[in-house]
N, CA and C atoms as an extended XYZ file, in Angstrom:
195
Properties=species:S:1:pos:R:3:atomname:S:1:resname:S:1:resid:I:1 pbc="F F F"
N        29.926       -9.422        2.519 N   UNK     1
C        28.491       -9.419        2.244 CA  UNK     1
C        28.189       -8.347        1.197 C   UNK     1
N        27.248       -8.729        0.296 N   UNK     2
C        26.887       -7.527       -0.323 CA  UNK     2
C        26.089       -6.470        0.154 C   UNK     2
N        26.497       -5.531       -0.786 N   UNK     3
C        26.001       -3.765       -0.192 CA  UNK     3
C        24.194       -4.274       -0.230 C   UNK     3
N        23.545       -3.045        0.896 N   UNK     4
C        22.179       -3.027        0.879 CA  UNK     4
C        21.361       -2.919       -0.645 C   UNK     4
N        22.319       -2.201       -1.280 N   UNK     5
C        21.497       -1.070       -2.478 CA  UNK     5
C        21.731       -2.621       -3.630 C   UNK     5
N        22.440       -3.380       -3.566 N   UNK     6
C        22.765       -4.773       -4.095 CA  UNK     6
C        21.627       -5.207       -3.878 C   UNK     6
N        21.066       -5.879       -2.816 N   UNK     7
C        20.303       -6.325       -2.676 CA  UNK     7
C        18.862       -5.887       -3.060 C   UNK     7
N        18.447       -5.013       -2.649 N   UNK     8
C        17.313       -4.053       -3.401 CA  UNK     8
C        17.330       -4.115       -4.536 C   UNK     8
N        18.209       -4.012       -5.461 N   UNK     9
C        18.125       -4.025       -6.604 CA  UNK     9
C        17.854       -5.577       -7.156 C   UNK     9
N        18.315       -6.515       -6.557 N   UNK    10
C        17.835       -8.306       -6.473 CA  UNK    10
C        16.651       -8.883       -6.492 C   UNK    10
N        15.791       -8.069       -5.027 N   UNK    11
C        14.385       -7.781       -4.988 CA  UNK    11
C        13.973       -7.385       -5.831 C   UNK    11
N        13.979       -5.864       -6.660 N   UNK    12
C        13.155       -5.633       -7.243 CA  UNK    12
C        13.130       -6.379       -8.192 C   UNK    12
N        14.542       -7.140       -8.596 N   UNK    13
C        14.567       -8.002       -9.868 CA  UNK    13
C        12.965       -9.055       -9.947 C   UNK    13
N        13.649       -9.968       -8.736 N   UNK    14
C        12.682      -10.847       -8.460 CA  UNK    14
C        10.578      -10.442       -8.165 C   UNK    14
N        10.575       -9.365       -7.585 N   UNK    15
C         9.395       -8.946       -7.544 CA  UNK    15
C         8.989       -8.645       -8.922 C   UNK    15
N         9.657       -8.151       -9.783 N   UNK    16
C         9.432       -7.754      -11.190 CA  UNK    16
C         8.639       -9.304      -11.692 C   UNK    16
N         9.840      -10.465      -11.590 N   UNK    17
C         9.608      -11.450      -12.613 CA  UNK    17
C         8.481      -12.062      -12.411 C   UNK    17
N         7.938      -11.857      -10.633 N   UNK    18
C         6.780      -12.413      -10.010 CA  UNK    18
C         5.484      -11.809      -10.800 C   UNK    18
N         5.539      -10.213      -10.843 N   UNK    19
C         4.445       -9.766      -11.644 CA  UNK    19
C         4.339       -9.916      -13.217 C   UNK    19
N         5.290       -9.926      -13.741 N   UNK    20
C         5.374      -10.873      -14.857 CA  UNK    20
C         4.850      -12.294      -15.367 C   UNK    20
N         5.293      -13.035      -14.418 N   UNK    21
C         4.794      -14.503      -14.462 CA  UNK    21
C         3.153      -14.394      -14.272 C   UNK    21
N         2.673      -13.618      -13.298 N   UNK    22
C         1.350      -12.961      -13.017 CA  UNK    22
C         0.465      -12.889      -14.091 C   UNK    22
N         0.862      -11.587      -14.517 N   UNK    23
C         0.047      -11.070      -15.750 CA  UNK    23
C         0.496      -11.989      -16.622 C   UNK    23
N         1.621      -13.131      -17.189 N   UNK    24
C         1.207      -14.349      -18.003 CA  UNK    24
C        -0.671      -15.089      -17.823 C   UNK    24
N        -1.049      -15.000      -16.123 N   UNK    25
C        -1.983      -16.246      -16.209 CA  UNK    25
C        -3.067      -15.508      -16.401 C   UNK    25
N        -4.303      -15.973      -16.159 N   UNK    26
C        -5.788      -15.218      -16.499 CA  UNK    26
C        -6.218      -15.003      -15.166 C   UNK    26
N        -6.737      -14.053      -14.720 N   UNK    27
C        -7.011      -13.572      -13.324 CA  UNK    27
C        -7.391      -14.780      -12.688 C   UNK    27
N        -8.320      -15.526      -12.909 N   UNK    28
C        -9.375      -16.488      -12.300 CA  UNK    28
C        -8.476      -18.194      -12.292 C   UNK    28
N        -7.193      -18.143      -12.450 N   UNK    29
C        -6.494      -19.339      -12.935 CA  UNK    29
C        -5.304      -18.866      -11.074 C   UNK    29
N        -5.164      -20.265      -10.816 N   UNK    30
C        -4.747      -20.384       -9.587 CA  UNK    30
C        -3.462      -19.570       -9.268 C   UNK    30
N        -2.490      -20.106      -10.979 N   UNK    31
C        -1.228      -18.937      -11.186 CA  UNK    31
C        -1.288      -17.412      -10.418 C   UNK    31
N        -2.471      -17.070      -11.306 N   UNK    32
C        -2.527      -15.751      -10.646 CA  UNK    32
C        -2.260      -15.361       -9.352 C   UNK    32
N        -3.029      -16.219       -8.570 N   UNK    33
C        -2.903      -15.940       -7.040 CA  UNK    33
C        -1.699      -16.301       -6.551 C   UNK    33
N        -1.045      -16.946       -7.266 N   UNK    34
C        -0.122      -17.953       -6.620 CA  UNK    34
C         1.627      -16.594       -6.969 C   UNK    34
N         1.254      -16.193       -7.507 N   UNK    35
C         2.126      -15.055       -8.289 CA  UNK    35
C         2.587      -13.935       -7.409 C   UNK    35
N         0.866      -13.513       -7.609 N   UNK    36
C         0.698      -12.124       -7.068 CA  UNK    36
C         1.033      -12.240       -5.061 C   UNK    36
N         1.080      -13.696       -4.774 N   UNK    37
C         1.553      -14.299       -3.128 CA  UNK    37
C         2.886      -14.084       -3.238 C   UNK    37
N         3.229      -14.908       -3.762 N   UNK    38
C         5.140      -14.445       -3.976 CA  UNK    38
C         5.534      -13.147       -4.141 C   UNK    38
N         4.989      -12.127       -4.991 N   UNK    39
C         5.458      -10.892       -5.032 CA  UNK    39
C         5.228      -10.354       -3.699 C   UNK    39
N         4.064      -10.366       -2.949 N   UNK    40
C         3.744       -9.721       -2.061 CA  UNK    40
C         4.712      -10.517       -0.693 C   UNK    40
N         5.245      -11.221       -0.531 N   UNK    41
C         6.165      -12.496        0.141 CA  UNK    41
C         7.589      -11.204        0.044 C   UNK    41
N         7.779      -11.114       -1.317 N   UNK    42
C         9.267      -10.853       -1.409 CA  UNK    42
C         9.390       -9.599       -1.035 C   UNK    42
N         8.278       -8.844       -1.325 N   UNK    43
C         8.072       -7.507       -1.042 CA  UNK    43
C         8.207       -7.058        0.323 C   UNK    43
N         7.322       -8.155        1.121 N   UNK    44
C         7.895       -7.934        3.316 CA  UNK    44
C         8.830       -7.809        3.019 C   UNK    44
N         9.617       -9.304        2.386 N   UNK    45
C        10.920       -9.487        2.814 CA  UNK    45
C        12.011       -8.139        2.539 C   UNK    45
N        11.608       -7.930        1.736 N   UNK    46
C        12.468       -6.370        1.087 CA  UNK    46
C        12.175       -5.311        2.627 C   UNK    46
N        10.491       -5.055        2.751 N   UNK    47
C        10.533       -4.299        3.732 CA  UNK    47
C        11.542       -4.241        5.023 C   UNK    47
N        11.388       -5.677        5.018 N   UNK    48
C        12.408       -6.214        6.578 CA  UNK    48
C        13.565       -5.624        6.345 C   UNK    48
N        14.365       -6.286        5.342 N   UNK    49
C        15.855       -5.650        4.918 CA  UNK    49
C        16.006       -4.505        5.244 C   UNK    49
N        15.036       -3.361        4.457 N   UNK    50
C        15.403       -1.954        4.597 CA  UNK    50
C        15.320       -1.754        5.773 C   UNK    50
N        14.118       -1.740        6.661 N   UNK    51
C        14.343       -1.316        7.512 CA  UNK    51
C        15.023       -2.023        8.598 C   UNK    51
N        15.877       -3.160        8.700 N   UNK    52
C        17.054       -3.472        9.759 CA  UNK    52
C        18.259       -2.631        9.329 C   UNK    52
N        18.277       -2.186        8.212 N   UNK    53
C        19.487       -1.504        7.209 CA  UNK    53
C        19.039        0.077        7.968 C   UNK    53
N        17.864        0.407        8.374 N   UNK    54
C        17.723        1.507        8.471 CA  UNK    54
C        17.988        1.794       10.152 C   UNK    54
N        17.841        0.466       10.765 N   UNK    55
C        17.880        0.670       12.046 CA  UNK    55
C        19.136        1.036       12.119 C   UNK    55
N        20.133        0.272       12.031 N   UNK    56
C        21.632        0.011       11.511 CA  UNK    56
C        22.436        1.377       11.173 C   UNK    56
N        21.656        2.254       10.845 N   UNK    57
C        21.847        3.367       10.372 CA  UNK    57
C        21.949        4.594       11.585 C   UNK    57
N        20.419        4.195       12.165 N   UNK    58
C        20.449        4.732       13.739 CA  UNK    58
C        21.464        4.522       14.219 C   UNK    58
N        22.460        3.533       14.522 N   UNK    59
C        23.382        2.986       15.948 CA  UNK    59
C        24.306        3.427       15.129 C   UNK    59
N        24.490        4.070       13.784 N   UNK    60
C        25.811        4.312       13.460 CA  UNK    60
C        26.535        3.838       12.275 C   UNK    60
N        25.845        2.891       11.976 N   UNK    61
C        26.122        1.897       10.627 CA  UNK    61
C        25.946        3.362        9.368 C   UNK    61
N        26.463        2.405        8.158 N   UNK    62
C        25.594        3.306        6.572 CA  UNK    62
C        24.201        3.111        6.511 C   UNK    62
N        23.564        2.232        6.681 N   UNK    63
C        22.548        1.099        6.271 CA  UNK    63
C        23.013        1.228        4.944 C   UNK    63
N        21.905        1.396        3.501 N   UNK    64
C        21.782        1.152        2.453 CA  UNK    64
C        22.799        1.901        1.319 C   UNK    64
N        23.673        2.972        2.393 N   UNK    65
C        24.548        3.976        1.343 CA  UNK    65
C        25.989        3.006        1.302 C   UNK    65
């Protein structure tokens, strides 16, 4: 499996391209919303990661190192 810090770095890829695609549309154009949902989507999902990586860390694991 790949390392935590792999993955994070994947996310931020993808959260990047989301706000990107974003600021392409005009605030009031459906894109927008539809954008700025996905970033905020991938962004939990990131949250989740870290912190099971962090729990993981508690019991003994690396988590993210």
């Amino acid at each position: 499996m790949e390392s935590g810090v792999h993955i994070v770095q994947i996310y931020e890829k993808k959260i990047e391209a989301a706000l990107t695609a974003r600021d392409n549309c005009k605030i009031d154009a459906w894109g927008y919303n539809y954008w700025t949902g996905v970033a905020a989507a991938l962004l939990r999902k990131l949250n989740i990661i870290i912190n099971e990586e962090l729990k993981g860390d508690e019991n003994g694991r690396h988590g993210l190192n």
